[in-house]
Amino acid sequence: AARRALTLDGALVAGWEILAACQQASGELGAAAESLAQALVHAPDSAPLNDRLGLVLFTLGDVSAALRAFARAAELAPGAALP
């Protein structure tokens, strides 16, 4: 359903988030990172999206990119307890 929604509106942030969650759950971490990056194209100031991207990148072993995503999340929401 998320893929179908994205074919209709590629700027639908929630569609990218749902697709990333499904990909992450099925172990497709590289695809999940790409989907989160697409969501961030349309919502670059989203601290939760940056945080989720950081978690996925860290799991993939891309520590430097993960740290950049975590730093961006912290910059956007200082002091926030992100999920």
CSV table of C-alpha atoms in Angstrom, one decimal:
chain,number,residue,atom,x,y,z
A,1,ALA,CA,0.0,0.0,0.0
A,2,ALA,CA,2.9,2.4,0.8
A,3,ARG,CA,4.5,1.7,-2.6
A,4,ARG,CA,1.2,2.4,-4.3
A,5,ALA,CA,0.7,5.7,-2.4
A,6,LEU,CA,4.2,6.7,-3.4
A,7,THR,CA,3.6,6.1,-7.1
A,8,LEU,CA,0.7,8.6,-6.7
A,9,ASP,CA,2.6,11.1,-4.6
A,10,GLY,CA,6.3,10.7,-4.1
A,11,ALA,CA,6.3,13.6,-1.6
A,12,LEU,CA,4.2,11.7,0.8
A,13,VAL,CA,6.5,11.5,3.9
A,14,ALA,CA,4.2,9.0,5.7
A,15,GLY,CA,4.4,6.7,2.8
A,16,TRP,CA,8.2,6.7,2.9
A,17,GLU,CA,8.1,6.1,6.7
A,18,ILE,CA,5.8,3.2,6.4
A,19,LEU,CA,7.8,1.7,3.5
A,20,ALA,CA,11.0,2.1,5.6
A,21,ALA,CA,9.4,0.4,8.6
A,22,CYS,CA,8.3,-2.6,6.5
A,23,GLN,CA,11.7,-2.8,4.9
A,24,GLN,CA,13.4,-2.6,8.3
A,25,ALA,CA,11.1,-5.3,9.7
A,26,SER,CA,11.9,-7.6,6.8
A,27,GLY,CA,15.7,-7.1,7.2
A,28,GLU,CA,16.1,-4.9,4.1
A,29,LEU,CA,18.1,-2.3,5.9
A,30,GLY,CA,19.8,-0.7,2.9
A,31,ALA,CA,16.4,-0.2,1.3
A,32,ALA,CA,15.0,1.2,4.6
A,33,ALA,CA,17.9,3.7,4.7
A,34,GLU,CA,17.1,4.8,1.2
A,35,SER,CA,13.4,5.2,2.0
A,36,LEU,CA,14.2,7.3,5.1
A,37,ALA,CA,16.5,9.4,3.0
A,38,GLN,CA,13.7,10.0,0.6
A,39,ALA,CA,11.4,11.0,3.4
A,40,LEU,CA,14.0,13.4,4.6
A,41,VAL,CA,14.1,15.1,1.1
A,42,HIS,CA,10.6,16.2,1.8
A,43,ALA,CA,10.9,16.7,5.6
A,44,PRO,CA,14.5,17.6,6.3
A,45,ASP,CA,13.7,19.2,9.7
A,46,SER,CA,12.2,16.0,11.1
A,47,ALA,CA,14.2,15.0,14.2
A,48,PRO,CA,12.5,11.6,14.4
A,49,LEU,CA,13.3,10.8,10.8
A,50,ASN,CA,16.9,11.7,11.3
A,51,ASP,CA,17.0,9.6,14.4
A,52,ARG,CA,15.5,6.6,12.7
A,53,LEU,CA,17.9,7.0,9.8
A,54,GLY,CA,20.8,7.1,12.3
A,55,LEU,CA,19.6,3.8,13.9
A,56,VAL,CA,19.4,2.1,10.5
A,57,LEU,CA,22.7,3.3,9.4
A,58,PHE,CA,24.3,2.3,12.7
A,59,THR,CA,22.9,-1.2,12.3
A,60,LEU,CA,24.3,-1.3,8.8
A,61,GLY,CA,27.7,-0.4,10.2
A,62,ASP,CA,28.0,3.0,8.7
A,63,VAL,CA,28.9,4.7,12.0
A,64,SER,CA,30.0,8.0,10.5
A,65,ALA,CA,26.8,8.5,8.6
A,66,ALA,CA,24.8,7.4,11.6
A,67,LEU,CA,26.5,9.9,13.8
A,68,ARG,CA,25.7,12.7,11.3
A,69,ALA,CA,22.0,11.7,11.4
A,70,PHE,CA,22.0,11.5,15.2
A,71,ALA,CA,23.7,14.9,15.4
A,72,ARG,CA,21.1,16.4,13.0
A,73,ALA,CA,18.3,15.0,15.1
A,74,ALA,CA,19.8,16.4,18.3
A,75,GLU,CA,20.3,19.8,16.6
A,76,LEU,CA,16.6,19.8,15.5
A,77,ALA,CA,15.3,18.7,18.9
A,78,PRO,CA,17.8,19.5,21.6
A,79,GLY,CA,17.1,17.8,24.9
A,80,ALA,CA,14.3,15.7,23.3
A,81,ALA,CA,14.0,12.0,24.1
A,82,LEU,CA,13.7,10.6,20.6
A,83,PRO,CA,12.4,7.0,20.2
